[in-house]
XYZ file of C-alpha atoms in Angstrom:
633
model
C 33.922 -40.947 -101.316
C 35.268 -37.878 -99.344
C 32.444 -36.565 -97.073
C 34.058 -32.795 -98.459
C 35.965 -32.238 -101.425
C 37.049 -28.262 -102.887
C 37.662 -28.616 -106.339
C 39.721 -25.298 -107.942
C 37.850 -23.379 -105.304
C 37.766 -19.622 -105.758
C 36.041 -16.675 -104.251
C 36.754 -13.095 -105.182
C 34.993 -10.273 -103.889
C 35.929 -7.271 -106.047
C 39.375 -7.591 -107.582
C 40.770 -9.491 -104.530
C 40.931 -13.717 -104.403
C 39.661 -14.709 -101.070
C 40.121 -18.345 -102.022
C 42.752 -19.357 -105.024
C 41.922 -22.242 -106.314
C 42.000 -24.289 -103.948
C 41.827 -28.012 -104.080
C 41.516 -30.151 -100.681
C 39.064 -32.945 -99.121
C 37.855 -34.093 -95.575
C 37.878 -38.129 -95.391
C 35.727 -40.413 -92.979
C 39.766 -40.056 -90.745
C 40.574 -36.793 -91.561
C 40.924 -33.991 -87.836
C 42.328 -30.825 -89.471
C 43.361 -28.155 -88.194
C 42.661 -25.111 -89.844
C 45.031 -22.106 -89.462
C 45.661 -19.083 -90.879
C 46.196 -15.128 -90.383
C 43.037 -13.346 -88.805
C 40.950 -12.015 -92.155
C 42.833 -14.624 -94.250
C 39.548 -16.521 -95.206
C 39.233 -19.618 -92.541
C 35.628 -18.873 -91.829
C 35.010 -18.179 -95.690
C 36.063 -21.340 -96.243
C 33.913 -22.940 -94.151
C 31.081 -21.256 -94.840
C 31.708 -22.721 -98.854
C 32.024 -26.309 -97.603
C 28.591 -25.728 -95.838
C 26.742 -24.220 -98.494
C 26.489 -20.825 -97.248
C 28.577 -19.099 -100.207
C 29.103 -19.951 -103.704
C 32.083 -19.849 -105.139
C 32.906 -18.002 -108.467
C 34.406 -20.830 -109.618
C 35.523 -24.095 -109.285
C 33.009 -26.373 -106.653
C 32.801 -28.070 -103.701
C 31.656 -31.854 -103.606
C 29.637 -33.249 -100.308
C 29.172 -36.588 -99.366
C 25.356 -37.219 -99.995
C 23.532 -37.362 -96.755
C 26.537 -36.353 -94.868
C 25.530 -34.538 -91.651
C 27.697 -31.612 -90.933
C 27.534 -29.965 -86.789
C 28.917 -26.611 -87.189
C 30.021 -24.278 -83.826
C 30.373 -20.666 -85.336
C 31.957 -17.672 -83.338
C 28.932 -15.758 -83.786
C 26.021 -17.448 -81.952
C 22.321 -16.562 -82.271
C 20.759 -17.843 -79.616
C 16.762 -17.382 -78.753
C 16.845 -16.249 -75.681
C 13.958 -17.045 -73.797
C 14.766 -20.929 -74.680
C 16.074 -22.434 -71.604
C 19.625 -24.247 -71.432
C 18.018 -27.434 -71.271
C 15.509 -27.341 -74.008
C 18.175 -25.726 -76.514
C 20.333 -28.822 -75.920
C 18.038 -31.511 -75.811
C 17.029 -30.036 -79.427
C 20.577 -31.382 -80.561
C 18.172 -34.821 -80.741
C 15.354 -33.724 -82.388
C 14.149 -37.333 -82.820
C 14.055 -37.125 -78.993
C 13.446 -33.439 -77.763
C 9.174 -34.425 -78.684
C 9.706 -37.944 -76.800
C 10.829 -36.292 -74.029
C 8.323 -33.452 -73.432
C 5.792 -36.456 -73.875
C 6.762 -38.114 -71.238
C 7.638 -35.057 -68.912
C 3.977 -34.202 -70.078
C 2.058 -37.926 -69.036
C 4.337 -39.145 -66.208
C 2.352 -36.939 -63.423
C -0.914 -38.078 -65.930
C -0.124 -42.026 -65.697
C -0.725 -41.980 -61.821
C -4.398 -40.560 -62.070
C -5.424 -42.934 -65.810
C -4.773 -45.758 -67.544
C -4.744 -44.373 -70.895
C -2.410 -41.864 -69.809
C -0.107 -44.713 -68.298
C -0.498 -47.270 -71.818
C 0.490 -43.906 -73.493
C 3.614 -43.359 -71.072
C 4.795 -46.902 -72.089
C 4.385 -46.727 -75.375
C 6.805 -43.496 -75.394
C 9.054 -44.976 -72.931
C 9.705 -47.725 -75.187
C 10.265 -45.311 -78.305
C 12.372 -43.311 -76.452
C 14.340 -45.980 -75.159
C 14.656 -47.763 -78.454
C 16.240 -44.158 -79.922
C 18.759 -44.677 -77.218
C 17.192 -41.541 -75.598
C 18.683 -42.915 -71.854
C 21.934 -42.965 -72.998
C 21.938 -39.944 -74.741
C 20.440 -38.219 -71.257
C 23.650 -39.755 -69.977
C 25.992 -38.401 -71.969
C 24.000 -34.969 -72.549
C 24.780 -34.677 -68.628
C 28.472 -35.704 -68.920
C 29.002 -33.398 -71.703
C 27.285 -30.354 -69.512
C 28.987 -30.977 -66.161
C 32.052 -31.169 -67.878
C 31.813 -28.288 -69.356
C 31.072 -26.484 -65.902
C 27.347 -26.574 -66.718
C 25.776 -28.216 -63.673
C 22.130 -29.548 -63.594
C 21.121 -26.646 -60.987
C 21.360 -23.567 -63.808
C 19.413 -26.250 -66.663
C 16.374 -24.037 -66.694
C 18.065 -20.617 -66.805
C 16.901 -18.833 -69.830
C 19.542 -18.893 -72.537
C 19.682 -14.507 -72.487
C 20.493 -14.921 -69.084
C 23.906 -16.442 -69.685
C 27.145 -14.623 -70.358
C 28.896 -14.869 -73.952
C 31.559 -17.107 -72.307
C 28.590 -19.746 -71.249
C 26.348 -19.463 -74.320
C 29.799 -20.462 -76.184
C 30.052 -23.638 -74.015
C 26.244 -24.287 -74.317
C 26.484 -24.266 -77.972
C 29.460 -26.023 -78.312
C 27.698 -28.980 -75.862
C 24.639 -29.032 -78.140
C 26.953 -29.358 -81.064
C 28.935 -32.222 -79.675
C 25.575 -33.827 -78.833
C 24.365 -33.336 -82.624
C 24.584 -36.920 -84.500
C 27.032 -35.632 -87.218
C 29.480 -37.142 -89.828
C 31.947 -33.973 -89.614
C 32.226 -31.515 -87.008
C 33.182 -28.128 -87.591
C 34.318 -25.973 -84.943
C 35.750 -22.358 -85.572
C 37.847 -21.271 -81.957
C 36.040 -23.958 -79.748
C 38.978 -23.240 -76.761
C 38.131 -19.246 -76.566
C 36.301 -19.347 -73.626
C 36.946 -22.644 -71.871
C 39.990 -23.255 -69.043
C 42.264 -25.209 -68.904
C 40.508 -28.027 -67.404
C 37.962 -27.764 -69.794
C 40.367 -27.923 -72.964
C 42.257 -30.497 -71.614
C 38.632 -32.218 -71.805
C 37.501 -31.568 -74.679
C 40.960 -33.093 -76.342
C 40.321 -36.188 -75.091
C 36.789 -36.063 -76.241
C 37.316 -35.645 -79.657
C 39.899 -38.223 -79.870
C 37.683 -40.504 -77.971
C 34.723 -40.050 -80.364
C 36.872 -41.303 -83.288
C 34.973 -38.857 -85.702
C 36.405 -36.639 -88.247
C 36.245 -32.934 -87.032
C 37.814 -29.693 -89.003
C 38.889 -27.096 -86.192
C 39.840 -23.613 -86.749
C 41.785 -22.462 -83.798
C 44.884 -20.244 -82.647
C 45.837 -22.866 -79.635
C 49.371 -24.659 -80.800
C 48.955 -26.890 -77.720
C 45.626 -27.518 -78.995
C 46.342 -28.751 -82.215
C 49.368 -30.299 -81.269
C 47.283 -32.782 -79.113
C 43.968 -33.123 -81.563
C 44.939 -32.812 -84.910
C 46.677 -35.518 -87.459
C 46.687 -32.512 -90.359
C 47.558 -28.923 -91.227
C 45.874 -26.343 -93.723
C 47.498 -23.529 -93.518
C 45.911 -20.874 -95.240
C 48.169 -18.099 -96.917
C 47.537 -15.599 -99.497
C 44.117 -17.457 -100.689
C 46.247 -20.737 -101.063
C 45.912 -23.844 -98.945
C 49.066 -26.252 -98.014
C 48.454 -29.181 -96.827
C 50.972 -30.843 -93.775
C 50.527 -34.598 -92.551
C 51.071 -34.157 -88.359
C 50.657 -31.735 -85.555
C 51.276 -28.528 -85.576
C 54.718 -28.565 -84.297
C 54.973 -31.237 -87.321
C 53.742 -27.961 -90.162
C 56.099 -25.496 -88.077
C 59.129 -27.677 -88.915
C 58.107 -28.953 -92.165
C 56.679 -25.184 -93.247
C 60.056 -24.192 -92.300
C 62.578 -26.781 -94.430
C 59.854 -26.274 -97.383
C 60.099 -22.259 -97.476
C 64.062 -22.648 -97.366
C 64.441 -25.149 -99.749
C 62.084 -23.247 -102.237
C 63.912 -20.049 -101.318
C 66.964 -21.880 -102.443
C 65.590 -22.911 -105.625
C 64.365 -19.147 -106.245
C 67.800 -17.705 -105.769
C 69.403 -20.373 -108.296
C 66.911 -19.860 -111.039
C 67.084 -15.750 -109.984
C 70.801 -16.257 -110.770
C 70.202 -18.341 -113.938
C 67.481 -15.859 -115.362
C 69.838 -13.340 -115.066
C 72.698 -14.687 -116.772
C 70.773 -15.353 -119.706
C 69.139 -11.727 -119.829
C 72.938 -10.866 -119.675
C 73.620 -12.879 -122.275
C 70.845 -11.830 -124.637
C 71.318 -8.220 -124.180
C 75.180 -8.449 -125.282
C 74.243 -10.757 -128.634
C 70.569 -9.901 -129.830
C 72.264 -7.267 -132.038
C 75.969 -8.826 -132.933
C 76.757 -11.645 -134.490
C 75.062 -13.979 -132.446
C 72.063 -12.909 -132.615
C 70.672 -16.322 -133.394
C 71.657 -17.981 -130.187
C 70.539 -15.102 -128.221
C 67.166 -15.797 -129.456
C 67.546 -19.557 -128.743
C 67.864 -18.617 -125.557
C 64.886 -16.030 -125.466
C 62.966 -18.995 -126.293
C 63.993 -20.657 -123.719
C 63.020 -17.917 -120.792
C 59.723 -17.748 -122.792
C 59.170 -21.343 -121.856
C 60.910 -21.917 -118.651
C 58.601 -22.864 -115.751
C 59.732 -19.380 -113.212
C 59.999 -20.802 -109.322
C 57.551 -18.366 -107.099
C 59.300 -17.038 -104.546
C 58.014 -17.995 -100.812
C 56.310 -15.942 -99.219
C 58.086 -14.523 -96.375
C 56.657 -15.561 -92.950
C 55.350 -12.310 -91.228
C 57.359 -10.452 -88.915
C 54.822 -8.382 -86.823
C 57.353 -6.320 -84.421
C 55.322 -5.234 -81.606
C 56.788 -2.506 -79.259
C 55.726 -1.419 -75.558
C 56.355 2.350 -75.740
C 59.201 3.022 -72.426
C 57.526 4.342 -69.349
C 59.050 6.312 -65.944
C 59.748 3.181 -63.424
C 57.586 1.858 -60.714
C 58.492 1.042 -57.563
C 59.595 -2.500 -56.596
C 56.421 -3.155 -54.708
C 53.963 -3.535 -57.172
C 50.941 -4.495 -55.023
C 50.720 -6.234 -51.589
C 47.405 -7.759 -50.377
C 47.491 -8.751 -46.684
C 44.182 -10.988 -45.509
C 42.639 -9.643 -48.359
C 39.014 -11.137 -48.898
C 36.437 -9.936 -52.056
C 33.236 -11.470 -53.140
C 30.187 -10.424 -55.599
C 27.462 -8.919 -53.743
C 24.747 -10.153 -51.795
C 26.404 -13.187 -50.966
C 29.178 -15.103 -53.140
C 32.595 -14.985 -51.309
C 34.897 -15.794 -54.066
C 38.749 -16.076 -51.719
C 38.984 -14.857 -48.825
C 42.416 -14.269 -46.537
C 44.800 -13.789 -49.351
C 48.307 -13.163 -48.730
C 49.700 -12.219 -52.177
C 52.847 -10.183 -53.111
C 54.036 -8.878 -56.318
C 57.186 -7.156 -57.120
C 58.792 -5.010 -60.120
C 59.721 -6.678 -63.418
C 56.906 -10.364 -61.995
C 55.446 -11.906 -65.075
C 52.350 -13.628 -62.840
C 49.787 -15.781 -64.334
C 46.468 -16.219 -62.341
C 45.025 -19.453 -62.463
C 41.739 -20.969 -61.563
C 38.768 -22.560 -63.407
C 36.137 -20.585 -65.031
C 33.489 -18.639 -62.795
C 36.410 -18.594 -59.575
C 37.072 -15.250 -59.481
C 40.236 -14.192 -61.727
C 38.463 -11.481 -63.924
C 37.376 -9.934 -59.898
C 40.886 -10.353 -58.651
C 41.932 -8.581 -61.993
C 39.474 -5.593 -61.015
C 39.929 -5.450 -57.333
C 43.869 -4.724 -57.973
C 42.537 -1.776 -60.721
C 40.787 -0.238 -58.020
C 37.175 -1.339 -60.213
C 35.845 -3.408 -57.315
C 35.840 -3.282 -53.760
C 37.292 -5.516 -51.157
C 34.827 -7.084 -47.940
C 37.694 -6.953 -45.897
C 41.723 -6.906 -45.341
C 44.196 -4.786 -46.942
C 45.544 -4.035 -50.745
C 48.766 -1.455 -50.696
C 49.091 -0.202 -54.046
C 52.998 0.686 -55.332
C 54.222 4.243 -55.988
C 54.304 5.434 -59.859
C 52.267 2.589 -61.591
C 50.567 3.647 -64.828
C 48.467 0.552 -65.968
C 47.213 -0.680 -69.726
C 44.468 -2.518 -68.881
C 43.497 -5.047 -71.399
C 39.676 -5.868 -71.358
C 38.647 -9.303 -73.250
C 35.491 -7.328 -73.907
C 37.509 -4.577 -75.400
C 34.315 -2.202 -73.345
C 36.607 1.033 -73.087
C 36.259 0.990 -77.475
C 34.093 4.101 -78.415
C 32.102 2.319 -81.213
C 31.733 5.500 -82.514
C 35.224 6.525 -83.872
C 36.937 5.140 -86.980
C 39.987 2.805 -86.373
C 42.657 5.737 -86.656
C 40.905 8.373 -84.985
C 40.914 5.919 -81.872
C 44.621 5.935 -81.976
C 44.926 9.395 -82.701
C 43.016 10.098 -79.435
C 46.338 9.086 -77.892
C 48.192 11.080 -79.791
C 46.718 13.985 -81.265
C 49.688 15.814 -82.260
C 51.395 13.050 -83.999
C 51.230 13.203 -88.002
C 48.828 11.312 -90.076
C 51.857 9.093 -91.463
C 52.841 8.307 -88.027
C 49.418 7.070 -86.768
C 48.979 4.857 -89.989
C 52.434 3.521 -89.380
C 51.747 2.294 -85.824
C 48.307 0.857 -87.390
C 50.208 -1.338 -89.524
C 52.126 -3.166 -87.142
C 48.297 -3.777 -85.904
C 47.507 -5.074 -89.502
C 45.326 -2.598 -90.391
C 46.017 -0.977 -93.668
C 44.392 1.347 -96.546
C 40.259 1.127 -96.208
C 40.765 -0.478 -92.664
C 42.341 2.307 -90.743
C 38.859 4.189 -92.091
C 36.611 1.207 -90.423
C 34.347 2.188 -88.043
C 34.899 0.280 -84.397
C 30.866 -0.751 -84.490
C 31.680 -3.014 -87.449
C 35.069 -4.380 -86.309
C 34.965 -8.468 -86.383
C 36.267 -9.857 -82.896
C 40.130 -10.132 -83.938
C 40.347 -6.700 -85.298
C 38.827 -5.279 -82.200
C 41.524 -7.285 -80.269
C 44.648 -6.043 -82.638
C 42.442 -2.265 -82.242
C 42.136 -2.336 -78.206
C 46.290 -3.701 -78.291
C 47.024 -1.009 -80.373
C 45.390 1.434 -77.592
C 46.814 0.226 -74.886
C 50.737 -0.606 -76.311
C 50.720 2.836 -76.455
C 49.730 4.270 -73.336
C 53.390 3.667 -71.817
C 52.485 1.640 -68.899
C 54.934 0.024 -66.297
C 52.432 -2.518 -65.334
C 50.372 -4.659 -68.176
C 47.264 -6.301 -66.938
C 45.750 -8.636 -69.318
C 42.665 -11.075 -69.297
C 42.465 -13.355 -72.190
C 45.247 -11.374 -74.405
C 45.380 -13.780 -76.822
C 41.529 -14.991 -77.327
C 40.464 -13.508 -81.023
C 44.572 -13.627 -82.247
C 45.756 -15.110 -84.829
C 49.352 -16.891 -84.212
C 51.652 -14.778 -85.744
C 50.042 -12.098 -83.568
C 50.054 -13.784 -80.145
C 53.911 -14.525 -81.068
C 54.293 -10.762 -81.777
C 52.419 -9.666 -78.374
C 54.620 -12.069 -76.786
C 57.836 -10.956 -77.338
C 56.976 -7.617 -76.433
C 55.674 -8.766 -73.259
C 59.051 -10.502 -72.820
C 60.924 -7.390 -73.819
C 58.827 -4.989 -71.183
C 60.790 -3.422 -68.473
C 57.767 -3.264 -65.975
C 55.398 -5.853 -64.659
C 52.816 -8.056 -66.007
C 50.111 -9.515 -64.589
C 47.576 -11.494 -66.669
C 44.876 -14.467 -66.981
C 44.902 -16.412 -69.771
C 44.091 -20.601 -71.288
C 46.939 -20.651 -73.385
C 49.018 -23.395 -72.358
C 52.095 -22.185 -74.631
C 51.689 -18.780 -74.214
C 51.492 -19.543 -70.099
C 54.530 -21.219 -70.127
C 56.528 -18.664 -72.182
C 55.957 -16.009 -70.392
C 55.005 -16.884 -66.746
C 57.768 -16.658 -63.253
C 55.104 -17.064 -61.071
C 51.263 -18.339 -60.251
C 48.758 -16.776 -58.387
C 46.222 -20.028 -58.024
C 42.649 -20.102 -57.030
C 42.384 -23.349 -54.117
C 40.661 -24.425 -51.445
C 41.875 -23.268 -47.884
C 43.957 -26.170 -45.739
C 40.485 -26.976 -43.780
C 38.633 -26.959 -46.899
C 36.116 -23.960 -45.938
C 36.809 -21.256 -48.172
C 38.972 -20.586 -51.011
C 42.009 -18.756 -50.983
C 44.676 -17.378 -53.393
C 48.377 -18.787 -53.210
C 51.310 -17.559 -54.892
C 53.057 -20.725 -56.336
C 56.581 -21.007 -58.491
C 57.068 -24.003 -60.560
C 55.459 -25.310 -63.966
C 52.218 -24.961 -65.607
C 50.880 -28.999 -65.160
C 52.339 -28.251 -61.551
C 49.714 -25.239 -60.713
C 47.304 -27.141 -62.205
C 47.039 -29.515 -60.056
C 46.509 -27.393 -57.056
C 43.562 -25.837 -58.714
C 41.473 -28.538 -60.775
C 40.658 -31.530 -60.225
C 42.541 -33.069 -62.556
C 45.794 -32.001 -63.590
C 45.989 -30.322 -67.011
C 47.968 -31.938 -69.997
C 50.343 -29.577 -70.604
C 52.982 -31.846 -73.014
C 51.690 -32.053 -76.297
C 50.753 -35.802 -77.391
C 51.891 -37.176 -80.744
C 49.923 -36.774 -83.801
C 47.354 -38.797 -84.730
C 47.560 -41.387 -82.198
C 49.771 -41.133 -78.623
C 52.294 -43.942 -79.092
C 54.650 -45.543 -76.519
C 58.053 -43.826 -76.664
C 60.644 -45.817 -78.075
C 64.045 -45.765 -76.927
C 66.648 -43.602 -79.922
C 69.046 -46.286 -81.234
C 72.120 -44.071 -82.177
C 73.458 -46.428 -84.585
C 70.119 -45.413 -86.122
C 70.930 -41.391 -85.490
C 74.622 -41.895 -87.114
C 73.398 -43.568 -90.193
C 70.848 -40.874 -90.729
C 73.743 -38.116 -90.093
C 76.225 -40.209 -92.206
C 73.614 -40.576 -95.297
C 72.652 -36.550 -94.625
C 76.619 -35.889 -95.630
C 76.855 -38.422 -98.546
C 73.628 -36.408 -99.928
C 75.310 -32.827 -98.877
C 78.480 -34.432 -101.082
C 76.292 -35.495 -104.092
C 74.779 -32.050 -103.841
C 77.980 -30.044 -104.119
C 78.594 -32.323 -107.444
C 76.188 -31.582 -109.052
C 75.935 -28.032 -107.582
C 79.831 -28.228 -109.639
C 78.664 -30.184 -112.573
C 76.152 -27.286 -113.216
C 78.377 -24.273 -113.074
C 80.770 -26.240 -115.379
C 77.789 -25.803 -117.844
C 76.650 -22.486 -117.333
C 80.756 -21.492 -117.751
C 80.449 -23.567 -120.942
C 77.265 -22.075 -122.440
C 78.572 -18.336 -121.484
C 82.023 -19.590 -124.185
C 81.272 -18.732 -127.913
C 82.798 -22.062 -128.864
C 79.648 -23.644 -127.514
C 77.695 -22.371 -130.020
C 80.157 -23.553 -133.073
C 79.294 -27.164 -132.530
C 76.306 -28.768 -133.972
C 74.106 -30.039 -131.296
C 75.921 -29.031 -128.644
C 74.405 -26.406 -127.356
C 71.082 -28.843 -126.832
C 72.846 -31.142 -125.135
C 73.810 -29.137 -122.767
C 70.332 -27.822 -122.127
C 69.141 -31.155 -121.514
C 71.536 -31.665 -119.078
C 71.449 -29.012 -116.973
C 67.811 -29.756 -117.002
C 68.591 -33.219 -115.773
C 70.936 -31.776 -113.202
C 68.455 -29.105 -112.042
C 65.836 -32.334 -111.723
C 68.564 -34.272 -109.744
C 69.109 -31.229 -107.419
C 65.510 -30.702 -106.280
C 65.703 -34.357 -105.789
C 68.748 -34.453 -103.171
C 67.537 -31.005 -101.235
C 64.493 -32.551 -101.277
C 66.133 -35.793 -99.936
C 68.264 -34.140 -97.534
C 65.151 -31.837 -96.334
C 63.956 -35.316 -95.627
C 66.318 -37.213 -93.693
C 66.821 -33.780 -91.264
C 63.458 -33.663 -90.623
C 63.887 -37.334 -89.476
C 66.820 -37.167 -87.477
C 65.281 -33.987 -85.614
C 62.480 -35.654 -84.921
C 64.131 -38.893 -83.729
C 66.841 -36.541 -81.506
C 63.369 -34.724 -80.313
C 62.479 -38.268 -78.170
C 65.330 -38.762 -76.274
């Protein structure tokens, strides 16, 4: 039995269909990935698998006794619990053991009964596998850059980037049947992704991840559910895999759209010249005919958010130049110290470094926001800086959506503002939102919106693309890519790293090991990486579901794949011919004189039509095969 199964799921709030009837399962193998615009319905959907919502119609099957860990983007976290108790409560069978016996081991030294009590809760614990789990409770933590020394923090005392990777720790360490996790990458680094990857795989479990990180779900995931207009497709692979397939599908059904477009409106044509004249009899045939005819929905077209850096007066060609440059966070933490950085008009410079190192600082010591212990920053003539703020802080929770933007521009018309809003995806009752109630992605798309349009020559950006959805992040890169000034930015995306990046500015240890400095490096992203972390970071995306040893391409395999592609494309342009040939034929009024004629031809053409879809779909096939073969050479 599926552990989940959505059977015609559908949720409507008001008159608008969250969920469409939706019909999809999680298996004992199943690791989806979950994708989807932001406000599209991915959380929604989760919270029906889980209970949380009920559907107004249709249902959703669970697995009886099927235990479900779920990592939310919204945490509520008590925060006077310390790290250490929250996570050891992942095991409640062992969270009691454990105080126990920190409880009677300082006991057992001073009385018996206190020592025959110890054993006996030893040997429960142990049984439960409670050593092992302390093993792996502390590999899980570490790796996540949650060392033993900060265990007995209180949980308030943590920033939202650590309570994220305590709770996602705790809900790795839950015994579960299905993990759910909804953005689990947002605030790890690249280390730390490259980590958790392997971990999932490794646990052989099946998991349902919502997340925005292509190289992500490239390397985790062995399924696609894209979900689009309340509907959910389903795609066997990677995500590289749907992008492909999501492609061929949308074209080929475009194609069949156009053809049965044409077709619809020949017959109109026809039935609008002969409903009234003489033959008015096979005009209504033919009504009948559209009345039944199964109409092809046109695919939706994929969104083209154009996003566009408003043109600002030149900077200099020095940009900034730090010479010996050391900064730290008072009393005492010296975070690099004797940096000799450089950067220059028109550098797209990613900075590097795990999490806690110092890139946010670095980010706010070239602002001006934070000052230097020692050494020299030069700041370039004419810079006017958008600044953007993963904490989006400089939002006035105050104002409405649209009379944040129209801050910026007061004078602009009303239909201006709501037309730069759009591009933002906010629309009708959204623009009117007030930014207190703002979920995180819209107060990304809001704070992007800002700052696009404060016509800076230099773009400083930490964590641009945490809270985006795809399409989005696409959009905000190719405007990045079309900027005339300079950009300077942190970020965790692997893909959107290595689309945009010229150079590195990497967080490492000093030659003599004493301190840590700041290098500029040129060269790839796996490259950087390895100066940095201590392991290097997977930056190619592995196979979906399983890495597999590359085999070497046989052409004679790649010509016979190209040679049956053109025997289909021949067939196709047959039958293509074989079916105008009957449309000319049912457009002639001697058609229509011969007694059974004219339903012959029907059930041909509907034969031909049914052979058609059959060779695209053959065709869409055998490309997809010979791209993907070409693809490992």
């Amino acid at each position: 039995m599926s552990l989940i199964r959505a059977l015609d799921l559908t949720l409507e709030f008001g008159a608008k269909k969250i969920i469409d009837s939706a019909n999809c399962s999680l298996e004992k193998n199943s690791r989806v990935g979950l994708i989807g615009s932001n406000g599209s319905g991915k959380t929604t959907l989760i919270r029906l698998f889980l209970g949380e919502l009920r559907p107004s119609w249709g249902e959703v099957l669970r697995a009886k006794n099927c235990r479900i860990a779920w990592l939310p983007q919204n945490l509520n976290l008590d925060p006077s619990l310390s790290l250490i108790e929250y996570v050891r409560a992942s095991r409640e069978d062992l969270a009691g053991l454990s105080a126990q016996i920190q409880r009677l081991a300082p006991l057992s030294e001073k009385s018996d009964k206190a020592r025959l009590e110890l054993n006996r809760v030893v040997e429960s614990y142990t049984a439960l596998g409670g050593y092992e789990f302390d093993n792996e409770l502390k590999y899980v933590l570490t790796s996540l850059s949650l060392p033993t020394e900060i265990w007995n923090r209180p949980l308030g005392s943590f920033s939202g980037g650590e309570q994220t990777r305590i709770c996602l720790a705790a809900i790795l360490l839950t015994p579960h049947d299905l993990l759910i996790l909804d953005e689990p990458t947002n605030h790890l680094d690249l280390e730390m992704i490259g980590w958790l990857e392997k971990y999932l795989l490794k646990q052989d479990k099946p998991f349902l991840v919502v997340s925005h990180d292509r190289r992500f779900l490239d390397n985790t995931v062995s399924s696609i559910w894209n979900l689009r207009e309340g509907q959910i497709s389903v795609t066997k692979g990677n995500y590289s895999s749907f992008k492909a397939a999501d492609e061929i599908a949308r074209l080929s059904q475009q194609r069949l759209w156009e053809r049965q477009q044409k077709q619809l409106a020949e017959t109109n044509a026809y039935i609008q010249k002969f409903i009234a004249g003489t033959r008015t009899g096979s005009a209504k045939s033919r009504q009948k005919m559209l009345d039944r005819i199964q109409i092809v929905k046109q695919p939706s077209q994929a969104k083209q958010i154009k996003l566009q850096i408003q043109d600002a007066k030149r900077s200099g060609n020095d940009v900034y130049t730090l010479k010996d440059l050391s900064f730290g966070i008072p009393p005492s933490l010296e975070l690099a110290q004797n940096v000799n950085l450089k950067a220059n008009y028109q550098d797209r410079i990613c900075i590097l470094g795990p999490n806690g190192c110092g890139k946010t600082t670095l980010l706010k010591v070239l602002l001006g926001e934070h000052e230097i212990e020692s050494g020299g920053l030069k700041i370039g003539a004419s810079l006017q800086i958008g600044y953007y703020d993963q904490h989006q802080v400089n939002l006035d929770p105050s104002l409405s959506v649209m009379e944040t933007i129209w801050r910026l521009i007061p004078r602009a018309p009303q239909g201006e503002v709501l037309s730069w809003l759009a591009r933002f995806g906010f629309r009708g009752d959204d623009t009117e939102k007030n930014v207190s109630v703002l979920s995180g992605g819209e107060r990304s798309r809001l704070f992007l919106c800002q700052m696009l349009h404060s016509n800076p020559n230099l773009m400083i950006l930490d964590e641009p693309t945490n809270h985006l959805d795809i399409d989005m992040a696409d959009a905000l890169l190719e405007a990045l890519k079309a900027f005339q000034g300079t950009v300077i930015f942190v970020s965790h995306d692997r893909w959107f790293i290595n689309e945009l990046t010229h150079k590195f500015w990497v967080f490492e240890k000093s030659p003599n090991g004493e301190h840590t400095t700041i290098t500029s490096f040129e060269g790839s992203l796996e490259q950087a990486a390895e100066l940095t972390f201590a392991r290097p970071v997977q930056e190619k995306a592995a196979p979906a579901p399983r890495p597999q040893r590359k085999k070497r391409v046989n052409p004679l395999h790649l010509e016979q794949l190209h040679q049956n592609i053109e025997k289909d494309y021949e067939k196709l342009s047959g039958l293509n011919g074989e079916l105008k040939e009957i449309h000319t034929r049912l457009s002639s009024s001697e058609t229509y004189s011969q007694p059974g004629l004219l339903e012959e031809l029907h059930q041909r053409m509907a034969s031909l039509e049914s052979q058609i879809a059959q060779t695209e779909a053959n065709i869409a096939e055998l490309e997809d095969r010979y791209l993907s073969i070409s693809y490992e050479e």
